[in-house]
CSV table of C-alpha atoms in Angstrom, one decimal:
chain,number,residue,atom,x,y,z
U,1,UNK,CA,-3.1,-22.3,-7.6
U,2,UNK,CA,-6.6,-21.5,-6.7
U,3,UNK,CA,-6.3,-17.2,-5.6
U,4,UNK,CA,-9.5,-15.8,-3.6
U,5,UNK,CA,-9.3,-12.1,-4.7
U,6,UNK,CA,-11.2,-9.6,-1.9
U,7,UNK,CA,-12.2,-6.4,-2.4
U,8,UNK,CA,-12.2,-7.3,-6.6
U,9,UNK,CA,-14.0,-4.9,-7.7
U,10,UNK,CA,-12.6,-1.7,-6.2
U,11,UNK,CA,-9.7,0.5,-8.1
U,12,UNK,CA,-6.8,-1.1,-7.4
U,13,UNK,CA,-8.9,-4.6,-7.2
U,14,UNK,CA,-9.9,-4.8,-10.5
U,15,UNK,CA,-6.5,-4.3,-11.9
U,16,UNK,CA,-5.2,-6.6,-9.9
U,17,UNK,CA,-7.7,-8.5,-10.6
U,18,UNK,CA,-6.5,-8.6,-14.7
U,19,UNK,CA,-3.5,-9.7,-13.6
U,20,UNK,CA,-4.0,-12.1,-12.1
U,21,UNK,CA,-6.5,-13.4,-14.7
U,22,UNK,CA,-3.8,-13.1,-17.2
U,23,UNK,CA,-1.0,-15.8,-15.1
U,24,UNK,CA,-1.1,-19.5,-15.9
U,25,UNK,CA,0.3,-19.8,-12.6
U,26,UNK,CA,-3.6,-19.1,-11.5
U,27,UNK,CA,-5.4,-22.3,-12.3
U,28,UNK,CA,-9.3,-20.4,-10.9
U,29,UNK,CA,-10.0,-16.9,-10.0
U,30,UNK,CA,-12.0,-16.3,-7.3
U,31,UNK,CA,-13.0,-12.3,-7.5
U,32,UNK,CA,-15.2,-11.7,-4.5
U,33,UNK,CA,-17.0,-8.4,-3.3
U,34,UNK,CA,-20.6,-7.1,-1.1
U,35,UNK,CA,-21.8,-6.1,-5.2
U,36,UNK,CA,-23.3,-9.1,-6.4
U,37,UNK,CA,-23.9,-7.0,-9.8
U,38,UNK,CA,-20.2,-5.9,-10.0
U,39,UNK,CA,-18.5,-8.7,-9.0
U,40,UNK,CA,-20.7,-10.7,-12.1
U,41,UNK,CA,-20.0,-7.9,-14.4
U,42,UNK,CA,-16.3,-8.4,-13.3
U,43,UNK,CA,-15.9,-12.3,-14.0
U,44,UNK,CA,-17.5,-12.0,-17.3
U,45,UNK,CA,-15.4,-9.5,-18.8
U,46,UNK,CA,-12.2,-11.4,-17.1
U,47,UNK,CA,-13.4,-14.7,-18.3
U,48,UNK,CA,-16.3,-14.2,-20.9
U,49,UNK,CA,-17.0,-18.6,-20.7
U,50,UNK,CA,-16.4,-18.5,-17.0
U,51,UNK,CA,-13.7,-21.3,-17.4
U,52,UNK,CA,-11.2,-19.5,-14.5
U,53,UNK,CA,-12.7,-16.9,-13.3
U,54,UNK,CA,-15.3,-17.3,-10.8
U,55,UNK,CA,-17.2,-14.5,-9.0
U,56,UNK,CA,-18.8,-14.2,-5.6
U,57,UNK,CA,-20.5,-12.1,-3.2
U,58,UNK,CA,-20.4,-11.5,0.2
U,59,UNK,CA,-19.6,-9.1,2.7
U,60,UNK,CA,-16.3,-9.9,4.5
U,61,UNK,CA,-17.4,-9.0,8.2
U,62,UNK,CA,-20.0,-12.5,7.8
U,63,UNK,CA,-17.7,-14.9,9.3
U,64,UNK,CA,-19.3,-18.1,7.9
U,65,UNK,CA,-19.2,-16.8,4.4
U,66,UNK,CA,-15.3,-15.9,4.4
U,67,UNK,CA,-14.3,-19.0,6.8
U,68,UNK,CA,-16.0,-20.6,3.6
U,69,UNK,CA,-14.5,-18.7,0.6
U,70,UNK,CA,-10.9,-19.1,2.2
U,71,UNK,CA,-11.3,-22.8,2.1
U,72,UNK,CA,-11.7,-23.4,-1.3
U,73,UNK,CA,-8.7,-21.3,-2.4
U,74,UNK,CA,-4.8,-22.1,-2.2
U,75,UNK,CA,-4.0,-18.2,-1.5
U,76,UNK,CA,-6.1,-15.4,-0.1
U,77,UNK,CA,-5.2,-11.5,-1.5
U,78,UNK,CA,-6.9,-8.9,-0.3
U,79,UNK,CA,-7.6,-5.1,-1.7
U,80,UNK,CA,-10.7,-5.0,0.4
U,81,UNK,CA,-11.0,-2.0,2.4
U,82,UNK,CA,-10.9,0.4,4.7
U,83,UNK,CA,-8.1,-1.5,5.7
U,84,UNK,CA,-8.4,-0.3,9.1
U,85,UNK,CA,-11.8,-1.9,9.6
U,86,UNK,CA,-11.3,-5.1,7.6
U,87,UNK,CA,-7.7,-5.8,7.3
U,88,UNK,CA,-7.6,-7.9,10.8
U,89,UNK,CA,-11.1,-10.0,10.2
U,90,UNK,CA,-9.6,-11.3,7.2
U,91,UNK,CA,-6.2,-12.0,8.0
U,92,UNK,CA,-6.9,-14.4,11.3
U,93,UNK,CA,-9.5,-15.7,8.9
U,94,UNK,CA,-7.0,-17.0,6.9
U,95,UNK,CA,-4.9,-17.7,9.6
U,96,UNK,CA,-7.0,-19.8,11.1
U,97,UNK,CA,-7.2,-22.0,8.0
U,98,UNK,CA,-3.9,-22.2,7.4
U,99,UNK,CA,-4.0,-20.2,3.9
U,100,UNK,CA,-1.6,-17.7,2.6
U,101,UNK,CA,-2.5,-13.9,2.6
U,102,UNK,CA,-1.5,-11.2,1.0
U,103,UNK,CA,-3.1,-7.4,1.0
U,104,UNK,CA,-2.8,-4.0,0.1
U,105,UNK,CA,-3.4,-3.2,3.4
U,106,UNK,CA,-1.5,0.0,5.6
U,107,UNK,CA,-2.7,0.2,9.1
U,108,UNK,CA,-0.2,0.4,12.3
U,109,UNK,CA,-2.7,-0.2,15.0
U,110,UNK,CA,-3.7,-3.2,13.1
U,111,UNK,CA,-0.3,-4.4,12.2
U,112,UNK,CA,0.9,-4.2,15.8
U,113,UNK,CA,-2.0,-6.2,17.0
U,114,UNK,CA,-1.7,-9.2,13.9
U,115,UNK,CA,2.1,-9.3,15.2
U,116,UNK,CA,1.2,-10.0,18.1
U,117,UNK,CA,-1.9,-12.5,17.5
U,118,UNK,CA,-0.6,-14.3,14.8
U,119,UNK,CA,3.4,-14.6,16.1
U,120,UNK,CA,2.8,-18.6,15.9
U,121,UNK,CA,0.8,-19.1,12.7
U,122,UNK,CA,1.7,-21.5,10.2
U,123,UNK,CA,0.6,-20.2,7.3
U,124,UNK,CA,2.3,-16.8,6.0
U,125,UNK,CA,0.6,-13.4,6.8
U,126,UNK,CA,1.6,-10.5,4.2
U,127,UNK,CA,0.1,-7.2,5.0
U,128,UNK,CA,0.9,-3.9,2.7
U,129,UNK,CA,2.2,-5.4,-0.4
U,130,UNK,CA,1.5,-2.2,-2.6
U,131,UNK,CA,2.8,0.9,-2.8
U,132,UNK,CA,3.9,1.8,0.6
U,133,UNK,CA,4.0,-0.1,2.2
U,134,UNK,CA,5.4,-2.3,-0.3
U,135,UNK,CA,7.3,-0.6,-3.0
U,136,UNK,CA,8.9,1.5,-0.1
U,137,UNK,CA,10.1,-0.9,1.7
U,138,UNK,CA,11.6,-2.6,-0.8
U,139,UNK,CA,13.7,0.6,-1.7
U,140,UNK,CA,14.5,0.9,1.9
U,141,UNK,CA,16.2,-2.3,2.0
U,142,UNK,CA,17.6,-2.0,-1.8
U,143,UNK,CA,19.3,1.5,0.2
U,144,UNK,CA,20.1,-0.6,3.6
U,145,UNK,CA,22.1,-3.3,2.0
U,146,UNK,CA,24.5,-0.6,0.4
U,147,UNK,CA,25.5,0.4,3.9
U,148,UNK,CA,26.9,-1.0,6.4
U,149,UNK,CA,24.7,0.9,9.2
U,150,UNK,CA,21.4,2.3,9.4
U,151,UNK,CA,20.9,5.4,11.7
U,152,UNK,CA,17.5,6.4,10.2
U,153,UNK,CA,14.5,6.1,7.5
U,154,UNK,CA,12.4,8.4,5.9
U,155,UNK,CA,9.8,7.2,3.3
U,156,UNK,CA,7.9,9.9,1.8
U,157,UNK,CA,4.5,9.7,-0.1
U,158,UNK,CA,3.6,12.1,-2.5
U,159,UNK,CA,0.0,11.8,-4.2
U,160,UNK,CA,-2.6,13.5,-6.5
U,161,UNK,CA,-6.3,13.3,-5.9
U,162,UNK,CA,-6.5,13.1,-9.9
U,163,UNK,CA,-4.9,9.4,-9.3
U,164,UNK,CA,-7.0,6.5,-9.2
U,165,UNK,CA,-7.2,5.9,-5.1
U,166,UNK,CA,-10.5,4.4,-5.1
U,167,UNK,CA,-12.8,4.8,-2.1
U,168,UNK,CA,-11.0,2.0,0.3
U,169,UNK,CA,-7.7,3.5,-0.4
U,170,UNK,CA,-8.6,8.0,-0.1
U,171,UNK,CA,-10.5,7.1,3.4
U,172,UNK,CA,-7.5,4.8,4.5
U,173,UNK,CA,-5.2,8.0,3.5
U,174,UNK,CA,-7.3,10.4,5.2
U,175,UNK,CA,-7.4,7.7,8.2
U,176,UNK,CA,-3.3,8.5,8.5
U,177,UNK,CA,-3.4,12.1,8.2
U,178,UNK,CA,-6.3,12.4,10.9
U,179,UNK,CA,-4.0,10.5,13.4
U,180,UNK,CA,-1.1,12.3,12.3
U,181,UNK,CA,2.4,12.1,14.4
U,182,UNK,CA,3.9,9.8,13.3
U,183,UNK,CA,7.5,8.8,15.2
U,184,UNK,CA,8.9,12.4,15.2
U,185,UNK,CA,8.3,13.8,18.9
U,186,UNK,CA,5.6,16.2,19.4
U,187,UNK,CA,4.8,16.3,15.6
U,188,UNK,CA,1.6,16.4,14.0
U,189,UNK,CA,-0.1,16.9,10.3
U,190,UNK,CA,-1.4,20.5,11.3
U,191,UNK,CA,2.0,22.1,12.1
U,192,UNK,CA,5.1,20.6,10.9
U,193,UNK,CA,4.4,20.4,7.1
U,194,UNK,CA,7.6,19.9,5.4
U,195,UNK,CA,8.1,20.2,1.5
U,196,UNK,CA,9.7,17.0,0.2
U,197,UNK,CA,10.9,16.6,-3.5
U,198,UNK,CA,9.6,13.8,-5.2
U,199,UNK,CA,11.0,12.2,-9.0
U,200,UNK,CA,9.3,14.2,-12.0
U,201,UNK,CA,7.0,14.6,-13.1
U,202,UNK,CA,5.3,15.1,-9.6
U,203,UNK,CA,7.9,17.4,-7.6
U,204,UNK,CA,8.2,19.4,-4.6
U,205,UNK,CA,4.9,18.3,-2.2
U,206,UNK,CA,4.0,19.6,1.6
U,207,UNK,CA,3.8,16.9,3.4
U,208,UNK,CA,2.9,16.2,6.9
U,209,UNK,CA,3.7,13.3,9.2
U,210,UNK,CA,1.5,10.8,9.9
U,211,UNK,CA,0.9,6.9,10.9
U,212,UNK,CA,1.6,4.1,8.5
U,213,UNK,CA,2.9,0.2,8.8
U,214,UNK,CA,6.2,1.7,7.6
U,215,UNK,CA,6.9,2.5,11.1
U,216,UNK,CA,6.8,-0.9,12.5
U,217,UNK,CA,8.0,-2.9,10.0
U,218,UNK,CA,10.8,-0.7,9.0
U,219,UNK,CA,11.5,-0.3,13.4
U,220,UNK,CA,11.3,-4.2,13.5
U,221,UNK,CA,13.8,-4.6,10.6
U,222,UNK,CA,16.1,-2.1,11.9
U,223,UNK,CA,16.3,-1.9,15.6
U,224,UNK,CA,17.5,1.3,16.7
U,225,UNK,CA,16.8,3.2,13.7
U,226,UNK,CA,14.8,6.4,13.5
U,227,UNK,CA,12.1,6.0,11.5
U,228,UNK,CA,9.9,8.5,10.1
U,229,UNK,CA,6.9,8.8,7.7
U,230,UNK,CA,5.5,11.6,5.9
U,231,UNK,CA,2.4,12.2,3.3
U,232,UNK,CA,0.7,14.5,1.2
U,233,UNK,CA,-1.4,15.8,-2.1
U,234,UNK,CA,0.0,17.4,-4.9
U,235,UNK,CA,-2.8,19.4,-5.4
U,236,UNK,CA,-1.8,22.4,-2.4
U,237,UNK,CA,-5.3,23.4,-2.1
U,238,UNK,CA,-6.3,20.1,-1.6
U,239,UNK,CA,-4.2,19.5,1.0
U,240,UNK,CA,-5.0,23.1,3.1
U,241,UNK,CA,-8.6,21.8,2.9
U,242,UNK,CA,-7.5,18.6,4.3
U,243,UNK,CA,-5.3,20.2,6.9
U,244,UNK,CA,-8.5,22.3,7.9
U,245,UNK,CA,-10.7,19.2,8.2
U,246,UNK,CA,-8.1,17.5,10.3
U,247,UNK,CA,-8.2,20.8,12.8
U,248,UNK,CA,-12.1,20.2,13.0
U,249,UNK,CA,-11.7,17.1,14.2
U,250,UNK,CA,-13.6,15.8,10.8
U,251,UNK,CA,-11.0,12.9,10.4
U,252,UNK,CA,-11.1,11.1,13.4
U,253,UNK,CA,-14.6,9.4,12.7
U,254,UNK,CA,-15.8,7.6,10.0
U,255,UNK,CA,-18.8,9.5,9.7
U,256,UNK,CA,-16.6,12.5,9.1
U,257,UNK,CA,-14.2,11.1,6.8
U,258,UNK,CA,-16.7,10.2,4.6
U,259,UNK,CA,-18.2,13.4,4.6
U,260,UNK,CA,-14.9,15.2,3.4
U,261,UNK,CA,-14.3,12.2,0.6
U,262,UNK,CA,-17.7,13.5,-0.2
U,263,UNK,CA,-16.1,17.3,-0.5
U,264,UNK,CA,-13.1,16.0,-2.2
U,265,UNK,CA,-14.6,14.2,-4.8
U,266,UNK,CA,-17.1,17.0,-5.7
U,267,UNK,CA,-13.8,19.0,-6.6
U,268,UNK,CA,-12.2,16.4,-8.3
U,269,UNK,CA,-13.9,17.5,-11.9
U,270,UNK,CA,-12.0,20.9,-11.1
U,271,UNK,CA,-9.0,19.5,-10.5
U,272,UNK,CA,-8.6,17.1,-13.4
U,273,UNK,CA,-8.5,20.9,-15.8
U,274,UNK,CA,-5.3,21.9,-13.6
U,275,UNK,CA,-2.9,21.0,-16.3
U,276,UNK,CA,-0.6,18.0,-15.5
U,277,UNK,CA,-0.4,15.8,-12.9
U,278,UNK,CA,-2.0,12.8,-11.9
U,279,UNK,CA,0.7,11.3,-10.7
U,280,UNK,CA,2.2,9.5,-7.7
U,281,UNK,CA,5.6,9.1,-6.0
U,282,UNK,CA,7.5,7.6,-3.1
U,283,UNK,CA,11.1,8.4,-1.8
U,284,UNK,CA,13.1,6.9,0.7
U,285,UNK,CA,16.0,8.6,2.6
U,286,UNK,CA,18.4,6.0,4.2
U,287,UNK,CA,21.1,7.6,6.4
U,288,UNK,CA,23.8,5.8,8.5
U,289,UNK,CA,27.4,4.4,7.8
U,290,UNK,CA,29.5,3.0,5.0
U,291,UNK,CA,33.2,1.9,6.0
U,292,UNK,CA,33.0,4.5,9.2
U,293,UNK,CA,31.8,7.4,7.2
U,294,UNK,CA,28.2,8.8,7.2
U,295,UNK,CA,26.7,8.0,4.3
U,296,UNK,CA,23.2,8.7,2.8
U,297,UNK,CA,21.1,7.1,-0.4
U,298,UNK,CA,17.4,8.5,-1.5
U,299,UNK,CA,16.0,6.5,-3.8
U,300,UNK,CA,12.2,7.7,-5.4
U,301,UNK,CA,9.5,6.4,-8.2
U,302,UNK,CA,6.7,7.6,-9.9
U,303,UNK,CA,4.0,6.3,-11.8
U,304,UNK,CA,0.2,6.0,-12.0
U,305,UNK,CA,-1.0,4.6,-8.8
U,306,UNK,CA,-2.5,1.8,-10.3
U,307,UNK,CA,0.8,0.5,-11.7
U,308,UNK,CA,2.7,1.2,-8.6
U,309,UNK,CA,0.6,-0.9,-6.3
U,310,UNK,CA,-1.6,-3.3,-8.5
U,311,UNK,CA,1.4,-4.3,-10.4
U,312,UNK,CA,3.1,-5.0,-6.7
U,313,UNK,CA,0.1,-6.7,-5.4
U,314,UNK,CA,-0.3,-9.1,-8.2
U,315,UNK,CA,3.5,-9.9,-8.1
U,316,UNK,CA,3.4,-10.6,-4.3
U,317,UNK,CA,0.5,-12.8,-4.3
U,318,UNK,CA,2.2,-15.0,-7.3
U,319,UNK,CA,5.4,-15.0,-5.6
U,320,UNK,CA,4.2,-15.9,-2.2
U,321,UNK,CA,1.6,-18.3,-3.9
U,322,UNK,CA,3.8,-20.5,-5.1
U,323,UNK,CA,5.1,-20.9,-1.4
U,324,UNK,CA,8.2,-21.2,0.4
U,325,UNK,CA,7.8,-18.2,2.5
U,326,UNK,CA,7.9,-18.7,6.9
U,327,UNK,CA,4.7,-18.6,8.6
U,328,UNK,CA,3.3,-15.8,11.1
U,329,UNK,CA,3.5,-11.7,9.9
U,330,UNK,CA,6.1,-10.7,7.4
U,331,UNK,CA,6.8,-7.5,5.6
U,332,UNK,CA,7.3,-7.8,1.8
U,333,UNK,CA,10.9,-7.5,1.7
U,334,UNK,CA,11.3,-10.7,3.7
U,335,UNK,CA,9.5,-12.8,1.8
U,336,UNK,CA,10.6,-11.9,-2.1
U,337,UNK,CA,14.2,-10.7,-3.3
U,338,UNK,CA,14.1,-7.0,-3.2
U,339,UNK,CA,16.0,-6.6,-6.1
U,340,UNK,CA,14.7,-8.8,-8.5
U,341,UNK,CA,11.3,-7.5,-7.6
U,342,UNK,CA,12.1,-4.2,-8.4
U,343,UNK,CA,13.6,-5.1,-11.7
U,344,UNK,CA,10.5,-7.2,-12.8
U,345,UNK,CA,8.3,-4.1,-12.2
U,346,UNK,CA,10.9,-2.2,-14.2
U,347,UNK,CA,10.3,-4.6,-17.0
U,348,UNK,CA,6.4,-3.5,-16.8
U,349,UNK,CA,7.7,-0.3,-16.5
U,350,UNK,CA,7.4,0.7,-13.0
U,351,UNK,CA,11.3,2.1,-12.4
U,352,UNK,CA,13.0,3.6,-9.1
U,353,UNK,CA,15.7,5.8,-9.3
U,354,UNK,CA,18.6,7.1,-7.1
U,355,UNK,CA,18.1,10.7,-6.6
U,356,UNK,CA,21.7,12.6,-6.2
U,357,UNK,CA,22.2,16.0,-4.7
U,358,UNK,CA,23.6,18.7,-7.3
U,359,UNK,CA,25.2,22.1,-5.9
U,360,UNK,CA,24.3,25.3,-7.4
């Protein structure tokens, strides 16, 4: 297959990026990105001949050049970002020629509206196929199957600003947490914080709630269910910063979310001599019933972010590649098996766990 790779030379693009380089099921690489200089240095260390890798540049908000770039390629995969201001240009792009796509990307709003415009498509439209969404919902349905009713869904995001995010993926993050809410009545970043324990080595983290496609896909999959979604940093003074930026009203624009990006990655160097950490988790908390009795199942993962969702991403583009999967918006539990995903990222290492309650 012929894969068009957006957004190739961010973060989690690159990596992705690699892996994708490395599949024989990829016949040409297409790595594409608005740095004409990166996007060559790119391609030659992927493919030093420049026998399958090929790269572009171009911005993706030129029509013509993406309507063009999208034609050549079997499959369209996308870590471009913000993915609240490019996520929908690409994906009725695509759409409209009747090409696969897959993306990292996490935005409600946009979401609701590509459910709504693309209801009809032929072509298969695969939004959040990384870490969450992604990874999280496929431990949401891995914990929904094992009951026989869901009542309601947490997914919980736990994060260190020593990670890799990239640029795209920290103003996408502080994006959420500026909109805060997210389905719990009345709640919002700056005053319901709520500590949530995450798998080792990352821990207990505040978290706050916030938007995120987990609550319409998760609400779609499972009418009736409560769903909630909650995020935060590991790093506590980090987060109070955040928290204080969000009060200012510094989040709501993109002016000012650059601006505190700016902040946060002067303090990075200071951060990375905290001892530890790094490190990234998701849990899920599935409540509902199991043979008329309540029952409850939390399942979490940790890992370097760029495993967790580049690993993902690369899967999901192969697997939905090779076709098969129904046309118009889908989440990424609908179009791959949800437990033999998760056991071939557990084979590159990536590997959830159940997390059990223990009495003192």
């Amino acid at each position: 297959m012929k894969v068009l790779l957006l957004g190739a030379t961010g973060a989690l693009g690159a990596s992705c990026a690699i892996e994708l380089a490395r599949s024989d099921a990829v016949s040409e690489l297409v790595v594409a990105s608005r740095h004409a200089d990166d996007t060559q240095r790119l391609g030659r260390l992927l493919d030093p001949k420049g026998r399958r890798v090929r790269p572009i540049a171009f911005d993706i908000t030129n029509g013509p050049s993406l309507l063009s770039a999208v034609r050549a390629c079997d499959v369209v995969a996308s870590a471009a970002g913000p993915a609240h201001e490019l996520e929908a240009t690409a994906a009725r792009a695509c759409a409209s020629q009747q090409r696969p796509y897959i993306s990292l990307g996490s935005d409600d709003v946009v979401l609701e509206e590509l459910y709504e415009e693309l209801a009809g498509s032929r072509s298969v439209v695969v939004p959040g196929c990384g870490l969450s969404p992604g990874v999280t919902n496929l431990l949401v349905e891995r914990a929904a199957r094992a009951l026989d009713a869901v009542d309601s869904i947490s997914v919980s995001v736990g994060a260190s600003l020593r990670d890799d995010w990239g640029a795209a993926g920290a103003l996408d993050t502080l994006h959420d947490l500026g909109r805060g809410g997210g389905s719990e009545p009345g709640a919002h970043h700056s005053g319901t914080p709520r500590l949530i324990y995450c798998p080792e080595p990352v821990g207990w983290v505040e978290t706050f709630p916030c938007r995120h496609a987990e609550l319409i896909t998760l609400s779609r999959r499972h009418p009736g269910a409560l769903v909630s979604y909650r995020k935060g940093f590991t790093e506590r003074s980090a987060m109070d910063a955040i928290r204080v930026a969000a009060k200012a009203g510094l989040l709501r624009t993109d002016a000012g979310r650059r601006r505190v990006l700016a902040a946060v990655r002067a303090a990075t160097p200071a951060l990375r001599l905290i001892p530890g950490g790094g490190w990234t988790a998701a849990r899920v908390d599935v409540t509902g019933h199991r043979e008329d009795r309540p029952a409850s199942i939390s399942l979490g993962v940790t890992d370097k972010l760029v495993n967790l969702a580049s690993l993902t991403f690369a899967m999901s583009v192969l697997t939905v590649g090779e076709g098969g999967a129904p046309g118009g918006v889908r989440s990424l539990e609908e179009v791959v098996e949800p437990a033999q995903f998760l056991a071939k990222l557990g084979e590159r290492g990536v590997r959830s766990a159940r997390l059990e309650p223990e009495p003192l």
